[in-house]
Tab-separated table of C-alpha atoms in Angstrom:
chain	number	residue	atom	x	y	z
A	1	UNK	CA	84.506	109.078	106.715
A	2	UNK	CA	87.642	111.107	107.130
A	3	UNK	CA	88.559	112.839	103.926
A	4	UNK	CA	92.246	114.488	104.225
A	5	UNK	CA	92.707	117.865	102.243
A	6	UNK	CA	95.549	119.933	101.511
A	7	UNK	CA	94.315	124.197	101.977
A	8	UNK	CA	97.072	126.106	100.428
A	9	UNK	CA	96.453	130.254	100.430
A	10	UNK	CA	98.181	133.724	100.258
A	11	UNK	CA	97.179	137.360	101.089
A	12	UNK	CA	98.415	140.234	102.331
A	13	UNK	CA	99.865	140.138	106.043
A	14	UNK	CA	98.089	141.021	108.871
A	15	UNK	CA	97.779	139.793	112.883
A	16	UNK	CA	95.882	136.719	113.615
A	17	UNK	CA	95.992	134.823	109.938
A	18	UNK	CA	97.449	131.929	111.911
A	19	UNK	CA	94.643	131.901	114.618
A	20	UNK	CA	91.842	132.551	111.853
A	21	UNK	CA	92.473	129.729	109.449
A	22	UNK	CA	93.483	127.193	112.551
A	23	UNK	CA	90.320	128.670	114.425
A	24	UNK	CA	88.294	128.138	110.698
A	25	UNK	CA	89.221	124.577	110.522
A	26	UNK	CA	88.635	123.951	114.074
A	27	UNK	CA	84.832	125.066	113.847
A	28	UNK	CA	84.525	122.723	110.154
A	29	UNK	CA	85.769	119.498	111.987
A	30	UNK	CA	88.787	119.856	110.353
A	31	UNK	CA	92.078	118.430	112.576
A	32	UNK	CA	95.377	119.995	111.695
A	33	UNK	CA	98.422	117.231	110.552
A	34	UNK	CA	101.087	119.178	108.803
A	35	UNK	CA	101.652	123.509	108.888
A	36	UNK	CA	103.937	125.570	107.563
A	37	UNK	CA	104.117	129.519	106.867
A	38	UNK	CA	105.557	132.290	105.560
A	39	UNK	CA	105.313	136.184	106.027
A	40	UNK	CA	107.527	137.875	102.965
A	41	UNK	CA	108.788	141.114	104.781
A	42	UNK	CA	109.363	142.249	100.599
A	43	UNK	CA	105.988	142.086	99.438
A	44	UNK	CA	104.137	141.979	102.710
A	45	UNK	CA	102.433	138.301	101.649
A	46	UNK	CA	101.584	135.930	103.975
A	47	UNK	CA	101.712	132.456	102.469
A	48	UNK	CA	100.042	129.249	103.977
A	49	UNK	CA	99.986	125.684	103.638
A	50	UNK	CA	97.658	123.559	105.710
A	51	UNK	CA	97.278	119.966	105.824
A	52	UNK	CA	94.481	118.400	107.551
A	53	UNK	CA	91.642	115.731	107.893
A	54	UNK	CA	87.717	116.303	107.821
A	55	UNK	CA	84.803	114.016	108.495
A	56	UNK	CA	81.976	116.841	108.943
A	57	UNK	CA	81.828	118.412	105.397
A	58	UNK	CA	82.895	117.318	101.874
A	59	UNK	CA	85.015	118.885	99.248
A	60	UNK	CA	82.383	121.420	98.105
A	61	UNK	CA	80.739	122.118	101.356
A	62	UNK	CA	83.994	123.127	102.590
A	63	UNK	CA	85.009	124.781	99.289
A	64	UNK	CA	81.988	126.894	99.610
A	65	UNK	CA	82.204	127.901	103.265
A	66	UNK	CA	86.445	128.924	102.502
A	67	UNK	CA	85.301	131.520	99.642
A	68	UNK	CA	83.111	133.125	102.250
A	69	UNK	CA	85.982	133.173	104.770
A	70	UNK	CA	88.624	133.702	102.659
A	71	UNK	CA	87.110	137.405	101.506
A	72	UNK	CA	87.421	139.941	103.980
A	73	UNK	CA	91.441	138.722	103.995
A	74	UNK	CA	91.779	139.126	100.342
A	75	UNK	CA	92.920	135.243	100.456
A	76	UNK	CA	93.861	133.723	96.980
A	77	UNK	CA	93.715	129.812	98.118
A	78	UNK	CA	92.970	126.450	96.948
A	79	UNK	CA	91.442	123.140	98.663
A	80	UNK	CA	93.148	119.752	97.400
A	81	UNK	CA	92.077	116.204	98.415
A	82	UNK	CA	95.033	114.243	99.123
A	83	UNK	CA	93.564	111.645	97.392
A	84	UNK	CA	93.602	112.836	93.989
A	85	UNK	CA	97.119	112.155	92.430
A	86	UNK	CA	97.270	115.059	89.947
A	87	UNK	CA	96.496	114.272	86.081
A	88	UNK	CA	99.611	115.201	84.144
A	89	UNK	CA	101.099	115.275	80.438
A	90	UNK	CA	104.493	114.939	80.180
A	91	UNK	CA	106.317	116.368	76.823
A	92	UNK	CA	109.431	115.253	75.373
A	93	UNK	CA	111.828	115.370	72.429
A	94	UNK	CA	115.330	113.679	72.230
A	95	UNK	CA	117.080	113.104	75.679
A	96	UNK	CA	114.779	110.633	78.083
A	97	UNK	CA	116.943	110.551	80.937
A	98	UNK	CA	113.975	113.038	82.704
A	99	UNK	CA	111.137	111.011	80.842
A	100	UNK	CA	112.027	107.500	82.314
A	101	UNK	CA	112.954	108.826	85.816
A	102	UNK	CA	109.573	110.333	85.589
A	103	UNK	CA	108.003	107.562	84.733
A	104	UNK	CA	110.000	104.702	87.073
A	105	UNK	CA	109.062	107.179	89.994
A	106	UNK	CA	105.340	107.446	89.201
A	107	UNK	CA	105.034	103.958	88.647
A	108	UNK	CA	106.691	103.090	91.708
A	109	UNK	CA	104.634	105.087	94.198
A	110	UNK	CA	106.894	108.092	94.477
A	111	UNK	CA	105.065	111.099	92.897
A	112	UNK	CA	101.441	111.697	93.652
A	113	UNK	CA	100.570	112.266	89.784
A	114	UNK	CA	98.754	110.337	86.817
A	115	UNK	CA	100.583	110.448	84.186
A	116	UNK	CA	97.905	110.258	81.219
A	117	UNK	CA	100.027	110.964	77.945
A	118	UNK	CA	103.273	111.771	76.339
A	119	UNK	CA	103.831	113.947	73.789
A	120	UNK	CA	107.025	114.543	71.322
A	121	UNK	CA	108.394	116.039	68.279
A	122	UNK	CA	110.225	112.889	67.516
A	123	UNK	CA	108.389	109.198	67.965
A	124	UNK	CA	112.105	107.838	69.764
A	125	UNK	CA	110.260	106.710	73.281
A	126	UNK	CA	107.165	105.003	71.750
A	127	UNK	CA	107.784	102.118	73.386
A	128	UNK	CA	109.145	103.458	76.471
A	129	UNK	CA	105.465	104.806	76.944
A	130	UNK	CA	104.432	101.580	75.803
A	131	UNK	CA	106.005	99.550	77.988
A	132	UNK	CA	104.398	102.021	81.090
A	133	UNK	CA	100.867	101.952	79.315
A	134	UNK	CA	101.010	105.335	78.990
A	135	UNK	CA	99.612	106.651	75.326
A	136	UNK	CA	102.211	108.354	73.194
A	137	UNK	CA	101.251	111.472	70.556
A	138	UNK	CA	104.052	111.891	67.836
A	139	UNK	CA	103.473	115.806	67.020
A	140	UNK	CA	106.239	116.745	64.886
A	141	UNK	CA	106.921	120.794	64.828
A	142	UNK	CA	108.837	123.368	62.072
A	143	UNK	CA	108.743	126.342	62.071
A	144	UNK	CA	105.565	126.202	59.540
A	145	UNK	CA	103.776	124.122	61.336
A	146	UNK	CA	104.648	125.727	65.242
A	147	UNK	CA	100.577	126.997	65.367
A	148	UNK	CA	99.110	123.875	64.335
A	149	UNK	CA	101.298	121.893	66.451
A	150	UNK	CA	100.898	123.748	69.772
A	151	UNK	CA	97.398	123.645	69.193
A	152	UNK	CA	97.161	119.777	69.031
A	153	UNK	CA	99.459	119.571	72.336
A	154	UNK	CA	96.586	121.614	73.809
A	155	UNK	CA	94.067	119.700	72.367
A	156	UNK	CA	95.467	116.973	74.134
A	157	UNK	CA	96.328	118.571	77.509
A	158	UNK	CA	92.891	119.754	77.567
A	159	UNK	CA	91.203	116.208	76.560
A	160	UNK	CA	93.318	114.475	79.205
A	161	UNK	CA	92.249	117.155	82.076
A	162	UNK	CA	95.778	117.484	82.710
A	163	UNK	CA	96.379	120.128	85.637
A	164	UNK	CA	100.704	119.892	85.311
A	165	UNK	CA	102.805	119.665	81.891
A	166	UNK	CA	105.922	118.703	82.417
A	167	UNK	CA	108.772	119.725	79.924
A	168	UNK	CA	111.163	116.853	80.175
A	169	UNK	CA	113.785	117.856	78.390
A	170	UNK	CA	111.220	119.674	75.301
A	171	UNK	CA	113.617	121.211	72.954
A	172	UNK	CA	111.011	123.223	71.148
A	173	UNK	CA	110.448	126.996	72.662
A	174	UNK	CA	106.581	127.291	73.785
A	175	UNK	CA	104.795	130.513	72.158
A	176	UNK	CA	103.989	132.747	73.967
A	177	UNK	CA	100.114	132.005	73.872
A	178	UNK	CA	100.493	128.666	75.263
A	179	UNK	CA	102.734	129.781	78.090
A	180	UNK	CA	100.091	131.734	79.106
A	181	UNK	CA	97.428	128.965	79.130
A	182	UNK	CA	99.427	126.742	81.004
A	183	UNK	CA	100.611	129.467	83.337
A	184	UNK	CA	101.293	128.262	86.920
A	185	UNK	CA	101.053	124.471	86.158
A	186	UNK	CA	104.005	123.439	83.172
A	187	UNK	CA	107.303	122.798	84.738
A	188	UNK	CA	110.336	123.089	82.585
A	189	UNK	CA	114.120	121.676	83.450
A	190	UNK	CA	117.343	122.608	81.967
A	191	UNK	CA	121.007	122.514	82.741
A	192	UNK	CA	122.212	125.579	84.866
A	193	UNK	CA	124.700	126.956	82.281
A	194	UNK	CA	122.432	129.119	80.992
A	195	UNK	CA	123.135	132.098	80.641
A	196	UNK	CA	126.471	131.520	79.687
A	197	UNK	CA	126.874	128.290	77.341
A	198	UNK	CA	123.667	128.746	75.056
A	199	UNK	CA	122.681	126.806	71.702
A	200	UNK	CA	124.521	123.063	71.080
A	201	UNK	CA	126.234	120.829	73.448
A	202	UNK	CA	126.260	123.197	76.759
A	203	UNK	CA	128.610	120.593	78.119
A	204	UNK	CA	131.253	120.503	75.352
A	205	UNK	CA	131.254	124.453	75.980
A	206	UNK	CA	131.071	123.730	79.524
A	207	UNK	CA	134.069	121.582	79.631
A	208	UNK	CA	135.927	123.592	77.318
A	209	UNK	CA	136.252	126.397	79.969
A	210	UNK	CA	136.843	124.054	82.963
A	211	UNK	CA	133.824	124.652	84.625
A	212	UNK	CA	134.163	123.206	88.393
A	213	UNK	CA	130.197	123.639	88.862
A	214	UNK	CA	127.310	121.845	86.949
A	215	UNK	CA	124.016	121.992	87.695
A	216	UNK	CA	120.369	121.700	86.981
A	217	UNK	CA	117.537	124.537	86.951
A	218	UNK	CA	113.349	123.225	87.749
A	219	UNK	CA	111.275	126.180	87.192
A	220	UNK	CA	107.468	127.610	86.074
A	221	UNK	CA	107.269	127.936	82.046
A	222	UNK	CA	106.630	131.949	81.354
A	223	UNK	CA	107.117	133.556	78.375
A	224	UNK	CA	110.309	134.828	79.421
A	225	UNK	CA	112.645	132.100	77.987
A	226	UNK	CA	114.164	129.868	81.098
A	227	UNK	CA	113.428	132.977	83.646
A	228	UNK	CA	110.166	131.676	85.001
A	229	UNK	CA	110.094	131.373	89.147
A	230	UNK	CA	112.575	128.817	90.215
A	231	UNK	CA	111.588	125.403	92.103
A	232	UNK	CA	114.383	123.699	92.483
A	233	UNK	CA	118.232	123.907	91.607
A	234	UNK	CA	120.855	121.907	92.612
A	235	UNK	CA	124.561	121.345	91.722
A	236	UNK	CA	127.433	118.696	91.147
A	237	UNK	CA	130.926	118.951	91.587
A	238	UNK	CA	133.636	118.534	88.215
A	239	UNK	CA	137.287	118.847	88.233
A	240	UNK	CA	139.907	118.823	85.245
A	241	UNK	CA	139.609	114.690	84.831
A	242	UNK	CA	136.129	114.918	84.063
A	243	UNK	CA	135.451	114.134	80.407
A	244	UNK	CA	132.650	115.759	78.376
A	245	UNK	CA	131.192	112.450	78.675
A	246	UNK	CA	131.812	112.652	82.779
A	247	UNK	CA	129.849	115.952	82.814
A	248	UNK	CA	127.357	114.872	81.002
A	249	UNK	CA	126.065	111.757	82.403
A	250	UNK	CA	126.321	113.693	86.030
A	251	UNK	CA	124.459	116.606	84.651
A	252	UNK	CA	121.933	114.504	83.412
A	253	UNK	CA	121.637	112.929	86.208
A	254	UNK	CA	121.301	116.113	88.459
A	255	UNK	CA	118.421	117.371	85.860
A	256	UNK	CA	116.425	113.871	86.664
A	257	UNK	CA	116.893	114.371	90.267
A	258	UNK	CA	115.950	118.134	90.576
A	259	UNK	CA	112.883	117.587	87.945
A	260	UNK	CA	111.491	114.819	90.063
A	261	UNK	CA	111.670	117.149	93.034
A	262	UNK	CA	110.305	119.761	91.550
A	263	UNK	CA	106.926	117.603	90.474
A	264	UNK	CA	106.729	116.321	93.454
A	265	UNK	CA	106.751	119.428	95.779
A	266	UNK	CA	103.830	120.849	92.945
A	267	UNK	CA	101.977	117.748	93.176
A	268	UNK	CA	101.903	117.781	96.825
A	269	UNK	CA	100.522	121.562	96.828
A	270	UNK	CA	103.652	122.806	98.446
A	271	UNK	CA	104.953	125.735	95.768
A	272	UNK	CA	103.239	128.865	95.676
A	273	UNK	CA	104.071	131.576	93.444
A	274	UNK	CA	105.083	134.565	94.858
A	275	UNK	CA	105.717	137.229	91.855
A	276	UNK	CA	108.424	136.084	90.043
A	277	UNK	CA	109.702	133.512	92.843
A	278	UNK	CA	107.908	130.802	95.097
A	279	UNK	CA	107.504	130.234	98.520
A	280	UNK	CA	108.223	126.251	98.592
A	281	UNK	CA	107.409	124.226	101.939
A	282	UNK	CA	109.316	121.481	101.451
């Protein structure tokens, strides 16, 4: 039976990657659907992302003959089945907008994940994740209880195998600790103001200057508050009728949109990190 894998990898550049991974797959059974690549001229990387179909060897037969490969190029890769929609916890506070899209989109076919729990500081979409089946964790946080907190939400992330957290709209500021155990696979969203209109109501701020821009910011959680390597952005026009209500609603909007992008592309195995940016083959 034809099992269809996604290979995604990165090393340093050098002739004939193309030809070696193609001519690899070619001698495992494996028949090419979907290719892309990249050579970074900066860092001299060379970033793949291979798509393809296999009826000779399963999952760990072929994992096992692409470590031997992968050596003598220095290749950092990883071998997905398509199959497997990718388990994912989904945290929350106040502002759902990101939360239901999320959820509409998953349950409607649209994003290859499983979404196995939300998790907030505040119990307001209880029966939102009710009404999706989806179990809900009220962890409330303070500043006194930060430690304990965090290390229930990773208590959970951990018991629900979750391999991508998504920060959908999370107003609480992750220690530094658990950025680094969720390194590479939590996804945060926020409005594109930043740096300039920090703190409460970005928009009133926002509005109050006349912006003509607003926009929405997808990137990789890092310790480094809101500077982790960028996903996905994407912008919205304003003009001087728009109320603070106007720019809201549309910049809510344009976070929901560029979040559910940004998911997708990771759950699909098409972002790899590249430093402190990503290569994404959209």
């Amino acid at each position: 039976m034809t099992q269809a894998y996604v290979l995604t990898l990165s090393c340093p550049d050098r002739l004939g990657l193309v030809h070696a991974v193609s001519g690899f797959l070619l001698e495992h059974g494996g028949n090419i659907e979907e290719a892309a690549q990249y050579n970074d001229p900066v860092t001299g990387l060379f970033f793949m992302r291979v798509q393809f179909g296999c009826a000779q060897h399963d999952h760990a037969t072929l994992s096992q003959q692409l470590a031997t490969f992968a050596q003598p190029y220095q290749m950092r890769w990883s071998l997905h089945p398509t199959s497997q929609k990718l388990p994912t916890v989904i945290l929350v506070s106040r502002e759902g907008h990101c939360l239901n899209d999320l959820l509409f989109r998953w349950k409607s076919g649209l994003l290859p994940v499983d979404i196995r729990a939300i998790v907030s500081n505040h119990r307001d979409f209880y029966q939102l994740a009710a009404s999706y089946n989806v179990p809900f964790h009220h962890i409330p946080v303070t500043a006194a209880t930060k430690v304990q907190a965090e290390a229930k939400q990773y208590e959970i992330i951990q018991a629900e195998g979750a391999e991508l957290v998504v920060l959908a709209r999370y107003m609480q500021v992750l220690s530094d600790d658990l950025c680094t155990k969720l390194a590479g696979r939590a996804i945060n969203i926020h409005h594109s103001f930043l740096p300039s209109f920090k703190g409460a109501k970005p928009y009133y701020q926002a509005h109050d200057r006349g912006v003509k821009l607003i926009g929405a910011t997808a990137h990789y959680v890092t310790a480094d508050l809101d500077e982790g390597p960028i996903i996905e952005q994407d912008v919205a026009r304003a003009d001087h009728t728009d109320t603070v209500e106007d720019l809201t609603a549309r910049g809510r909007d344009t976070e929901s949109q560029v979040l559910a992008r940004a998911v997708k592309w990771h759950s699909e195995h098409r972002v790899l990190l590249n430093g402190h940016k990503t290569v994404v083959f959209r």
